[in-house]
Tab-separated table of C-alpha atoms and ligand atoms in Angstrom:
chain	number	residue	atom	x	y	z
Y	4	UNK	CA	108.620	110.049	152.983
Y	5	UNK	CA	107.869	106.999	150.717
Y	6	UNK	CA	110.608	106.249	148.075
Y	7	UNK	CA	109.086	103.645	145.684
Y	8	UNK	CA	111.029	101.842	142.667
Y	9	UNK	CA	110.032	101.208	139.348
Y	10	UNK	CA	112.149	98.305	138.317
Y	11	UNK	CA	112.638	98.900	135.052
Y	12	UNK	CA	116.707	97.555	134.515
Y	13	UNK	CA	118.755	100.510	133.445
Y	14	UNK	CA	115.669	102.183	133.042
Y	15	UNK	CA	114.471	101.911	136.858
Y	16	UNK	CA	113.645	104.873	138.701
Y	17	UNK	CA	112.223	106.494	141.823
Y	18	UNK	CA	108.747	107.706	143.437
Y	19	UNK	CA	109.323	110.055	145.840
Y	20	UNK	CA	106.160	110.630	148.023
Y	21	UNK	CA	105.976	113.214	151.089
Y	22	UNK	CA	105.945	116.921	151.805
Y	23	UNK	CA	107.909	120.094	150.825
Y	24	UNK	CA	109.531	118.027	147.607
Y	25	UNK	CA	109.252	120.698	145.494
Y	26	UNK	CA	112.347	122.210	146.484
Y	27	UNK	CA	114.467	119.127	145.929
Y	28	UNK	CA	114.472	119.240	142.623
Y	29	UNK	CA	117.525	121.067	141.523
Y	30	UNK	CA	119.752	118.771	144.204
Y	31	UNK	CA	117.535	115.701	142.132
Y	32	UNK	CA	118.721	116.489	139.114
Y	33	UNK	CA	122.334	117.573	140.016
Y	34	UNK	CA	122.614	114.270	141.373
Y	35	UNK	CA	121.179	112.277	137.953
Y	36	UNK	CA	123.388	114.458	136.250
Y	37	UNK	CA	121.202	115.988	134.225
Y	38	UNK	CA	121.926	118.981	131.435
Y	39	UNK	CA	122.198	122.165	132.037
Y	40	UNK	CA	119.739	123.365	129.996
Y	41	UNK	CA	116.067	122.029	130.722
Y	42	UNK	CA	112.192	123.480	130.484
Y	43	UNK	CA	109.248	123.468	132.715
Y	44	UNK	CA	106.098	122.503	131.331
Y	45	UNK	CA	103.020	123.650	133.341
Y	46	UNK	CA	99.783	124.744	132.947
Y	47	UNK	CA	98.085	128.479	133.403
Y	48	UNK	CA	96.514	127.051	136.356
Y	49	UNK	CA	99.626	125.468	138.083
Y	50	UNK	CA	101.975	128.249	136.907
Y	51	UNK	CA	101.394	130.899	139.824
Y	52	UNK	CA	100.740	128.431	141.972
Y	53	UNK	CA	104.169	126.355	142.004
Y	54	UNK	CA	106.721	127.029	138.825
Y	55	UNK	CA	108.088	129.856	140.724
Y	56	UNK	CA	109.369	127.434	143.382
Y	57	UNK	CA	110.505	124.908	140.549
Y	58	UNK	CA	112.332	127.155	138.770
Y	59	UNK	CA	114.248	128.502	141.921
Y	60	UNK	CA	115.371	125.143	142.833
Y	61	UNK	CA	116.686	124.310	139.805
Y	62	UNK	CA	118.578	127.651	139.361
Y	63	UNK	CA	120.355	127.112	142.933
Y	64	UNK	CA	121.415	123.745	141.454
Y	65	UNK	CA	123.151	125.939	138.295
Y	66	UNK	CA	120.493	124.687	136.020
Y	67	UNK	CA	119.223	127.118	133.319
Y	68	UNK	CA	115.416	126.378	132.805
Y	69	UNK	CA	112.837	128.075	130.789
Y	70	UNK	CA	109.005	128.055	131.522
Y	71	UNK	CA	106.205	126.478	128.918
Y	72	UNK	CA	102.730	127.634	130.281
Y	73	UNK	CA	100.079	125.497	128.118
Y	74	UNK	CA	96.076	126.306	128.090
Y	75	UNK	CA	95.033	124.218	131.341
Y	76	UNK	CA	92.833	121.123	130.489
Y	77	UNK	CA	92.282	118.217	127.956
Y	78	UNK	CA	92.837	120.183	124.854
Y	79	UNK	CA	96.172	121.021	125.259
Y	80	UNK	CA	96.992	117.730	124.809
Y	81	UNK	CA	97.529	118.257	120.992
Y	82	UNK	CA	100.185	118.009	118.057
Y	83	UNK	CA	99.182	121.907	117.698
Y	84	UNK	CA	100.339	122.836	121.397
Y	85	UNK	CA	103.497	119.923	121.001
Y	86	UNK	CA	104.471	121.664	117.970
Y	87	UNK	CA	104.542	124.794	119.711
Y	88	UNK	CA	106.598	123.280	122.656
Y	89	UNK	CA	109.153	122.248	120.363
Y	90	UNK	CA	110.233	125.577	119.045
Y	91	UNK	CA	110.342	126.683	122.421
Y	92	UNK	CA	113.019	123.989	123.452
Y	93	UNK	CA	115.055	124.986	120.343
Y	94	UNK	CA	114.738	129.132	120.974
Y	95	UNK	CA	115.804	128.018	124.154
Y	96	UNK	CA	119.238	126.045	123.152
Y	97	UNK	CA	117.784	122.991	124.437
Y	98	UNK	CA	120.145	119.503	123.454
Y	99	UNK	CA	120.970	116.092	123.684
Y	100	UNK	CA	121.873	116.249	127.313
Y	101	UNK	CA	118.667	118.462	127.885
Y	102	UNK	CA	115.761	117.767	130.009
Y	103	UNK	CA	112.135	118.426	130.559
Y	104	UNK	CA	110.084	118.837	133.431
Y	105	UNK	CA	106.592	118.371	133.549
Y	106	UNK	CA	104.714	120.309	136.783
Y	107	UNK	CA	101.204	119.526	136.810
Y	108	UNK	CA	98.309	116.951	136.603
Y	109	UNK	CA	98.000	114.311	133.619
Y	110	UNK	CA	97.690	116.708	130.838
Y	111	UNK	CA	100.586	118.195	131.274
Y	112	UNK	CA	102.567	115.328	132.000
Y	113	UNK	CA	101.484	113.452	128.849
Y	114	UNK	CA	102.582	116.209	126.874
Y	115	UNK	CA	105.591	116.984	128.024
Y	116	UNK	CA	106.573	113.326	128.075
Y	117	UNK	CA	105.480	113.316	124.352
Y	118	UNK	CA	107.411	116.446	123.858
Y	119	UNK	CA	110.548	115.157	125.482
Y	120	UNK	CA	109.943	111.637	123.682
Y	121	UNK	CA	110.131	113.275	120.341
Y	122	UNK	CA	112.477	116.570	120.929
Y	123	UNK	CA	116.019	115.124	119.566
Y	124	UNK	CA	114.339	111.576	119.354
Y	125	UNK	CA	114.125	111.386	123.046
Y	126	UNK	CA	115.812	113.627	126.089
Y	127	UNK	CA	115.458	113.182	129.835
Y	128	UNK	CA	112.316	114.121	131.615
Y	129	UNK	CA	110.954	114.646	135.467
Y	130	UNK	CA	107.655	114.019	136.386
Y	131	UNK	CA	106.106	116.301	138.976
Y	132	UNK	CA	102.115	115.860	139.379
Y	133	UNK	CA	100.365	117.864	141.261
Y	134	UNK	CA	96.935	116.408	140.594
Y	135	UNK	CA	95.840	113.273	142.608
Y	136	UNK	CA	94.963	111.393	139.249
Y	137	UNK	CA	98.521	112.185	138.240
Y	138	UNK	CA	100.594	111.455	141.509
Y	139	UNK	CA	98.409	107.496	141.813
Y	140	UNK	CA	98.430	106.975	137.930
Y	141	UNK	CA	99.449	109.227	134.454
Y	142	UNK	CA	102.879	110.323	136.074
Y	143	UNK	CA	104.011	106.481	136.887
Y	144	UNK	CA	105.009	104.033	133.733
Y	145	UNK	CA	105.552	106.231	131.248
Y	146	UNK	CA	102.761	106.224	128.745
Y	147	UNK	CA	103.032	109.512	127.081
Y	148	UNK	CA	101.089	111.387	124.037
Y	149	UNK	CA	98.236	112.956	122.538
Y	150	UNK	CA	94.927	113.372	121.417
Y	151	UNK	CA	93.640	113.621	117.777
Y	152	UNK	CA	89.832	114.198	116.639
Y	153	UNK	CA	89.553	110.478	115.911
Y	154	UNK	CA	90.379	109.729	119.592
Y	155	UNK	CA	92.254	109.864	122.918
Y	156	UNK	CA	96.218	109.203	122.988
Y	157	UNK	CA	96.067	107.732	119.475
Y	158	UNK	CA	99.947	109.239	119.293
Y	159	UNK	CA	102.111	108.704	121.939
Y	160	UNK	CA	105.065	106.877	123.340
Y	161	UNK	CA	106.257	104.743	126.175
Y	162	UNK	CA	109.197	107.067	127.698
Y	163	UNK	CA	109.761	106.967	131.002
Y	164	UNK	CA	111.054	109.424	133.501
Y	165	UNK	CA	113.736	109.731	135.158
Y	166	UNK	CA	112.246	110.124	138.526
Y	167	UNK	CA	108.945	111.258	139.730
Y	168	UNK	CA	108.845	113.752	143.036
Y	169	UNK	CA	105.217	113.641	144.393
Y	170	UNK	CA	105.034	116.367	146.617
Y	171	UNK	CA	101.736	116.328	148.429
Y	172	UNK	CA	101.216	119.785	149.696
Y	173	UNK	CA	100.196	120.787	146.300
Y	174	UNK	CA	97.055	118.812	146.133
Y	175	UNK	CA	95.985	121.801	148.965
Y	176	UNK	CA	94.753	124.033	146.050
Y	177	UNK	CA	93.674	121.503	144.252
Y	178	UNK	CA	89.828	121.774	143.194
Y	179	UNK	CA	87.527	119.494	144.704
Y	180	UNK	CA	86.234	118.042	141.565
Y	181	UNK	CA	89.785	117.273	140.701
Y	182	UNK	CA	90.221	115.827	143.738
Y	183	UNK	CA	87.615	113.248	143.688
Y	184	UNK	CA	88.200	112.388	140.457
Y	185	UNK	CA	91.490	111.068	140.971
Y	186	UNK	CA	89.747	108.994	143.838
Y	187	UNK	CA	88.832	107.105	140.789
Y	188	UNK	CA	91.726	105.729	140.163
Y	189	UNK	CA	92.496	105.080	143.687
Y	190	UNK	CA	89.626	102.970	144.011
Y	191	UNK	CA	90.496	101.035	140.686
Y	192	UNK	CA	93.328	99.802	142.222
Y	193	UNK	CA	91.836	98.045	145.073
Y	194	UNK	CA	89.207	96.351	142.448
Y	195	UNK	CA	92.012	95.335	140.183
Y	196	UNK	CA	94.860	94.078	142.833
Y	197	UNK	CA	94.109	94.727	146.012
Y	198	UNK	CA	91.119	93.938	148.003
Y	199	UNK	CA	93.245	94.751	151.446
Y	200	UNK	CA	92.903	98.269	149.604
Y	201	UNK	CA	89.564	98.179	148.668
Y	202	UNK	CA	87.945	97.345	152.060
Y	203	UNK	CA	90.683	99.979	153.847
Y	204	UNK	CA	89.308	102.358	151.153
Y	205	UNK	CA	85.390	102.024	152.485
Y	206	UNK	CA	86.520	103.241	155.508
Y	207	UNK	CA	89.284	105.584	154.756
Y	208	UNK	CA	87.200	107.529	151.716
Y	209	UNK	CA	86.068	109.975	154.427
Y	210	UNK	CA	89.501	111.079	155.440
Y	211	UNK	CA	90.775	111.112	151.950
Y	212	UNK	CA	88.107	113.250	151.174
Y	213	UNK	CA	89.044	115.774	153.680
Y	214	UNK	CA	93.037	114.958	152.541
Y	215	UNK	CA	94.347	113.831	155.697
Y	216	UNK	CA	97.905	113.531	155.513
Y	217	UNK	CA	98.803	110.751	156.794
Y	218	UNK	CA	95.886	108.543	155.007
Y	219	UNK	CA	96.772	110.269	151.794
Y	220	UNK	CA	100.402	109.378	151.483
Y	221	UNK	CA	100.151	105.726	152.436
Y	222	UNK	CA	97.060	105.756	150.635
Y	223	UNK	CA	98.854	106.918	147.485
Y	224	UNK	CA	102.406	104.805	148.360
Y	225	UNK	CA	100.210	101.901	147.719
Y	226	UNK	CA	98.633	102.477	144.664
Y	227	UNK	CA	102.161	103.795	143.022
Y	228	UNK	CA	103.504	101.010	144.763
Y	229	UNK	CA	101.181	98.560	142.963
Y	230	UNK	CA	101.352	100.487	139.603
Y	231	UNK	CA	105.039	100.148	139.809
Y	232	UNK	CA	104.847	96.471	140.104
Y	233	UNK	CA	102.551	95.987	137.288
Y	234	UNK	CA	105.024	98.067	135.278
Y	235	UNK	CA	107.766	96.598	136.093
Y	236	UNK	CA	106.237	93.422	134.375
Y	237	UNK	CA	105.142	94.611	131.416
Y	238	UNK	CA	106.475	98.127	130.454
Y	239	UNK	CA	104.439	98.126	126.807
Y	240	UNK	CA	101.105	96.705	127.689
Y	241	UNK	CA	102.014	93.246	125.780
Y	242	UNK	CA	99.256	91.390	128.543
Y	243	UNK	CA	99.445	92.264	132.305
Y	244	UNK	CA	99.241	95.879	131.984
Y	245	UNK	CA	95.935	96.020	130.307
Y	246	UNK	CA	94.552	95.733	134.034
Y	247	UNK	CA	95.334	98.758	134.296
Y	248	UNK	CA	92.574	99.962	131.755
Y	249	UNK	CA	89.831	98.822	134.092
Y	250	UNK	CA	87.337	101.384	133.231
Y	251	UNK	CA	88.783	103.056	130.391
Y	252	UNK	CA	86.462	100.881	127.483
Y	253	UNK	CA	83.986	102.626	128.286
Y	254	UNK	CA	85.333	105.529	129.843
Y	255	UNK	CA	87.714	106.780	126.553
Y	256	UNK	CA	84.554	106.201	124.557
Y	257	UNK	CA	82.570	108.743	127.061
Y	258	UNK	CA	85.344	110.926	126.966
Y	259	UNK	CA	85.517	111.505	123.533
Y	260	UNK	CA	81.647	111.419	122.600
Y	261	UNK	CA	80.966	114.070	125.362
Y	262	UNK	CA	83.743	116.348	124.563
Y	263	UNK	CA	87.046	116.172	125.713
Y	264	UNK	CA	87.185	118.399	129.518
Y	265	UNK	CA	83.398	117.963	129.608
Y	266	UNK	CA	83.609	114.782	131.818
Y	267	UNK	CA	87.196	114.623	133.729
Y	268	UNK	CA	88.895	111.185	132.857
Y	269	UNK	CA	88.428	110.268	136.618
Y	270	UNK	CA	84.299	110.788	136.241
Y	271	UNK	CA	84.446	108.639	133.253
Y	272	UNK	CA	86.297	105.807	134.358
Y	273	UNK	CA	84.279	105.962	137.292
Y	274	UNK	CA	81.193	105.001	135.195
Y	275	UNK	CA	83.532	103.152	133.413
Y	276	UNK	CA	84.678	100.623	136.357
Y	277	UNK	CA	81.018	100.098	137.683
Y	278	UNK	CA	79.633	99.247	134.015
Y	279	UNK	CA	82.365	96.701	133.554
Y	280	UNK	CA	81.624	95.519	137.235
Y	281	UNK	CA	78.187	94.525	135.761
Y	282	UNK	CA	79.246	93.565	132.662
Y	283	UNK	CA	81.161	91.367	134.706
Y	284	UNK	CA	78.331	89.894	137.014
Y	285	UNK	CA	76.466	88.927	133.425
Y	286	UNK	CA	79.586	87.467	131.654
Y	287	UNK	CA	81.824	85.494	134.563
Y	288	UNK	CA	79.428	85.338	137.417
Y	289	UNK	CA	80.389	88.551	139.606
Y	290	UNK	CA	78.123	88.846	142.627
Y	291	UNK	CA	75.876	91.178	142.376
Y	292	UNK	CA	76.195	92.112	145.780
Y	293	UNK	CA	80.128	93.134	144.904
Y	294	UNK	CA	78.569	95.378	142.118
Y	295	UNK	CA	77.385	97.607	144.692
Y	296	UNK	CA	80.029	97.405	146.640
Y	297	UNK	CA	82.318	98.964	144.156
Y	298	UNK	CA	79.463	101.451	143.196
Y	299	UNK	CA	78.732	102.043	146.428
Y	300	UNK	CA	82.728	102.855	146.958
Y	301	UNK	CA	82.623	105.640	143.931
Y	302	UNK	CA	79.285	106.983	145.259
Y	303	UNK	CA	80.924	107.725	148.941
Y	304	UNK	CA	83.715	109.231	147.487
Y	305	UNK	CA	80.968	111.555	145.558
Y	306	UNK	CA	81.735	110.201	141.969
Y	307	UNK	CA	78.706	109.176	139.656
Y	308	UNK	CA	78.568	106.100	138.378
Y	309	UNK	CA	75.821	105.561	135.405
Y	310	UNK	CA	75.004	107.916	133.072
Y	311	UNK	CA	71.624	107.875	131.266
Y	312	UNK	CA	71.657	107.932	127.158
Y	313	UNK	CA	68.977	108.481	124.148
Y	314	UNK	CA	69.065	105.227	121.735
Y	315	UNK	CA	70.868	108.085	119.723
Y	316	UNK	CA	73.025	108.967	121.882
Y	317	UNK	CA	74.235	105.139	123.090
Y	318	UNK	CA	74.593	104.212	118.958
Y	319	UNK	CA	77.304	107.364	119.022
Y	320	UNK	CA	78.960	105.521	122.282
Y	321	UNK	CA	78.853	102.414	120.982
Y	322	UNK	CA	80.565	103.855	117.362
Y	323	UNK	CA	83.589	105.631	119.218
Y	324	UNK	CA	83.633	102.359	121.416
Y	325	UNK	CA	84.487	100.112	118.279
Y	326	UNK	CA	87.169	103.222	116.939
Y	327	UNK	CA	88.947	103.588	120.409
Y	328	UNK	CA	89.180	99.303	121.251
Y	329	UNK	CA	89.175	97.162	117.717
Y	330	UNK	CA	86.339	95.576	117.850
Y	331	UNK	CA	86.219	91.987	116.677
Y	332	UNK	CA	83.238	89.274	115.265
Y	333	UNK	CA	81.231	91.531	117.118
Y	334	UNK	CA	82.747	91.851	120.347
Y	335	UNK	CA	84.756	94.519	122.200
Y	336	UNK	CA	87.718	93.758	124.725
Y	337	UNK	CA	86.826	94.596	127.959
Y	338	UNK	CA	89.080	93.848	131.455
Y	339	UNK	CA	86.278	91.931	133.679
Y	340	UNK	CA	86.754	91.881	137.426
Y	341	UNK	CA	86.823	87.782	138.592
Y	342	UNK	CA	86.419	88.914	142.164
Y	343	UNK	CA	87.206	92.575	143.893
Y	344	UNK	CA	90.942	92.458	143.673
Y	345	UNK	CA	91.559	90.188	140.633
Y	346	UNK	CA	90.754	91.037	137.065
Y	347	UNK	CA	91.105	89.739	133.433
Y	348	UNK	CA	92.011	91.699	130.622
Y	349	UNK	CA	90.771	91.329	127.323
Y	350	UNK	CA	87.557	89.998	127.668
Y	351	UNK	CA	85.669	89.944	124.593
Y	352	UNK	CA	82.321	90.694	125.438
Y	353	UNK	CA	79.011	91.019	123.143
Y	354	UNK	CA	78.558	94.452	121.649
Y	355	UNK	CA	74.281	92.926	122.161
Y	356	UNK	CA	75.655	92.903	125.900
Y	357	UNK	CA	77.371	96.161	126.231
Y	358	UNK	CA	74.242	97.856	124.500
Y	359	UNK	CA	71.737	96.176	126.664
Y	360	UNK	CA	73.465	97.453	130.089
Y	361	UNK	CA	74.157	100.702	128.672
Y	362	UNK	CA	70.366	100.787	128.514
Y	363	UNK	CA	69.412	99.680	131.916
Y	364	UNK	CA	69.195	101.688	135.044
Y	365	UNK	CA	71.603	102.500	137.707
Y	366	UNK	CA	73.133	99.953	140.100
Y	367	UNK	CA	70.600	100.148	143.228
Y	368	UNK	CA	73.360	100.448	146.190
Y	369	UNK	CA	72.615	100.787	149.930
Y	370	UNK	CA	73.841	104.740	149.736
Y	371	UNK	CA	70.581	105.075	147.046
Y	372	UNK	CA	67.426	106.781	147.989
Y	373	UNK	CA	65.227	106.115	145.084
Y	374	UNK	CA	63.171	102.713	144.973
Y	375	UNK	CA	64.386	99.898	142.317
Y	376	UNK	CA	65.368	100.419	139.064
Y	377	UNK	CA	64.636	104.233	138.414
Y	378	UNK	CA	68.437	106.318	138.597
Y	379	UNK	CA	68.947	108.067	141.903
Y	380	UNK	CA	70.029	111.887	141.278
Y	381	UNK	CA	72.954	110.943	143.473
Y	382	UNK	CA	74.514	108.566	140.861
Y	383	UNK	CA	73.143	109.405	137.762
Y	384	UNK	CA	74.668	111.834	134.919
Y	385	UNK	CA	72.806	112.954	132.054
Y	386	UNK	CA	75.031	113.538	129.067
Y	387	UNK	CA	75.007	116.624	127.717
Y	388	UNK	CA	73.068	116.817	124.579
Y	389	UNK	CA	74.796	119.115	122.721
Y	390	UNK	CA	77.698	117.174	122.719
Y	391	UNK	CA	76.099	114.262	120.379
L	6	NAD	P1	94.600	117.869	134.274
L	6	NAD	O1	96.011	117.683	134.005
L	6	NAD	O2	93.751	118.498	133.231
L	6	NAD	O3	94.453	118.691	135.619
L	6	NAD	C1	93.174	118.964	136.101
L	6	NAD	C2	92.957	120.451	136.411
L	6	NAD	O4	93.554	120.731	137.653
L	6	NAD	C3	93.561	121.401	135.401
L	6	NAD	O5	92.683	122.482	135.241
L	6	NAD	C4	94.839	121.861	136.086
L	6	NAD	O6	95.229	123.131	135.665
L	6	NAD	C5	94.432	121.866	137.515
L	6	NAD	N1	95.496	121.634	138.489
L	6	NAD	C6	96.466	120.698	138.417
L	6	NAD	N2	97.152	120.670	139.570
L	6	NAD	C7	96.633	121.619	140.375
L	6	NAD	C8	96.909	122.050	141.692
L	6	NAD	N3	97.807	121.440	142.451
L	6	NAD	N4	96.196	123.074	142.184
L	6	NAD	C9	95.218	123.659	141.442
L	6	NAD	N5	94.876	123.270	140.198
L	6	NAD	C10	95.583	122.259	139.672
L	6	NAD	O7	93.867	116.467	134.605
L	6	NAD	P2	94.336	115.122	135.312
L	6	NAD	O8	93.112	114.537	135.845
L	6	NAD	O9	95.499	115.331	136.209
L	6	NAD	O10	94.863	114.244	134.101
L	6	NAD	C11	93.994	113.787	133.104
L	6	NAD	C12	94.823	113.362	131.919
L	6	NAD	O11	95.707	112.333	132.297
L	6	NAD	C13	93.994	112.837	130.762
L	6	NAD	O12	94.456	113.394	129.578
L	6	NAD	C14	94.267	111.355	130.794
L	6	NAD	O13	94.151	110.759	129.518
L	6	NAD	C15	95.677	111.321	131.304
L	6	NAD	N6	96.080	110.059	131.913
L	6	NAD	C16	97.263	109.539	131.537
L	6	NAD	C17	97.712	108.373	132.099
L	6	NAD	C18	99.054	107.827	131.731
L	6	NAD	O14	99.377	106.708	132.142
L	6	NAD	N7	99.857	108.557	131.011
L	6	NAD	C19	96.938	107.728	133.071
L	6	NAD	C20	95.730	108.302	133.459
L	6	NAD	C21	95.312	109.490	132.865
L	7	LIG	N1	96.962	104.335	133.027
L	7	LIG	C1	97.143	103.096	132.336
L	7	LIG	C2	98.560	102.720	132.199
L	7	LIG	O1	99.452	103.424	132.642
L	7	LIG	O2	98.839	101.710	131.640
């Protein structure tokens, strides 16, 4: 088992990463000394799977917990389901001392955070995630919230847990397009800090794919590990953290101008990473040659990584671009990779620019099987029409 620490001060807490966690839990908490009373957040997905597990361990520990099911997917992740939560904590008796855990992948883990931010201005909460995306990413650092119509997370809260138990057996039922989405984020890490990462991950992306054990909990030790040191650094995104957004310009904007569930967050910031990889070659000198690396990288693990707009339908992107990041004289903030394992964050780069690579065709990479400059079938996404 990996144990990682988020140094935080008094705040500073634990990764746990390994197998059979689920059932430490109730012994977790009973050590923390948490309430008695506490709820499990989870999704209709993850319920049958895994709460009845959760729920047993804390009982054996003499906790009295209640179960929240939510819708599964994106739009849970609203101040209609949060509202709901919170009469369910007070039916329930929940208090001060209380505590919440969330048992499931990002969406679930961002509400219940919320929810636990907010319930009785702020009670203890446990993040379990049971996605890859949310073991390597959303259940580390705690950034917590919502969605509204206007965009993605626009409420929220930094609130962190009180320890995180990532118990790898229950990515086994996890769906494969789940899966390689939170590959995505995986792979960010290695462009952003860690080129040891990134060149272990172009050999490694075959055995993650088929979830070898062994490659999958060092793999993911290491990107906690590196999350937890950016973190510790800067816990409210005041500079450093930003890296951490590699991607997500773009990839909130597709999010939101698709339709929220349409494109996972991991297939967006996917596109996301390799569009500011060339955004990067044009504004600081990236090689070229590293662009398709990194695309290369996302198309291996079986991600795309361009997606191919109308002039109508890049004016829409570009809009919820300028609502999600402010955009200023002209310019939106963009973190630009320097070389594969070091970035900068907010880079303002030419709305011109980000309009004239939107419009250009996919990255040629050495996995492609079309000729130059028309969009293989392998890395290309059409957006869905309907949704502009
Ligand atoms: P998700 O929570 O929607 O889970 C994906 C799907 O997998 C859901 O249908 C879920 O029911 C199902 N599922 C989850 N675990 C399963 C399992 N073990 N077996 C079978 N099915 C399972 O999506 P996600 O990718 O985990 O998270 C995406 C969300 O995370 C987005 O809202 C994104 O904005 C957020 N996020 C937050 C942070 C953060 O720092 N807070 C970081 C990255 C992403
Ligand atoms: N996922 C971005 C962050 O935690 O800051």
């Amino acid at each position: 088992m990996y144990v990682i620490k988020v140094p935080l001060g008094v705040r500073s807490y634990t990764i746990s990463i390994g197998n059979t966690l689920l059932e430490k839990l109730g012994p977790e908490c009973k050590r923390l000394y948490l309430g008695q009373r506490c709820a499990v957040f989870t999704d209709r997905n993850v319920a049958p799977r895994y709460s009845e597990g959760v729920l047993q361990s804390l009982k054996t520990s003499g906790f009295e917990p209640t179960l929240i099911t939510v819708p599964a997917g994106e739009t849970a992740k609203s101040l209609k389901v949060a509202a709901a939560c919170y009469d369910r904590l007070a039916e329930h008796g929940l208090e001060r001392k209380s505590f919440v855990v969330a048992l499931g992948g990002g969406v679930v883990g961002d509400l219940a955070g919320f929810v636990a931010a907010t319930f009785l201005r702020g009670i203890d909460f446990v993040q379990i995630p049971t996605t890859l995306l949310a073991l390597v990413d959303s259940s580390v650092g705690g950034k917590v919230g919502v969605n509204l119509k206007a965009g993605k997370n626009l409420v929220g809260a930094f609130w962190q847990p009180r320890f995180v138990l990532c118990d790898l057996d229950t990515l086994e039922t996890l769906p494969v397009r789940e899966y390689r989405a939170g590959l995505a984020e995986i792979i960010k890490y290695g462009v952003i800090h860690d080129v040891e990462l990134f060149k272990r991950l172009e050999q490694a992306i075959p055995k993650l794919l088929q979830r070898d054990p062994d490659t999958l909990s060092s793999v993911v030790a290491r990107c906690c590990q590196i999350k937890a040191g950016v973190v510790g650094q800067d816990e409210t995104e005041s500079g450093l953290r930003a890296i951490l957004n590699f991607g997500h310009t773009l990839g909130h904007a597709l999010e939101a101008v698709c339709g929220y569930g349409k494109l996972l967050h991991g297939e967006a910031i996917a596109i996301g990473q390799v569009f500011a990889a060339r955004l990067s070659a044009e504004m600081l000198g990236f090689p070229q040659r590293d662009v398709e690396r990194i695309a290369g990288l996302f198309e291996k693990a079986g991600l795309q990584t361009h997606i191919q707009l109308s002039p109508a339908q890049r004016e829409k992107l570009l809009e919820a671009m300028r609502h999600d990041k402010k955009v200023s004289q002209g310019a939106v903030k963009f973190v630009l990779v320097n070389k594969i394992g070091q970035v900068s964050f907010g880079q303002p780069v030419p709305l011109d620019l980000v309009e004239k690579i939107l419009a250009e065709p996919a990255v040629r990479t050495a996995g492609a099987e079309s000729s130059a400059g028309a969009s293989t079938a392998h890395s290309t996404l059409r957006a869905p029409h309907s949704a502009f």
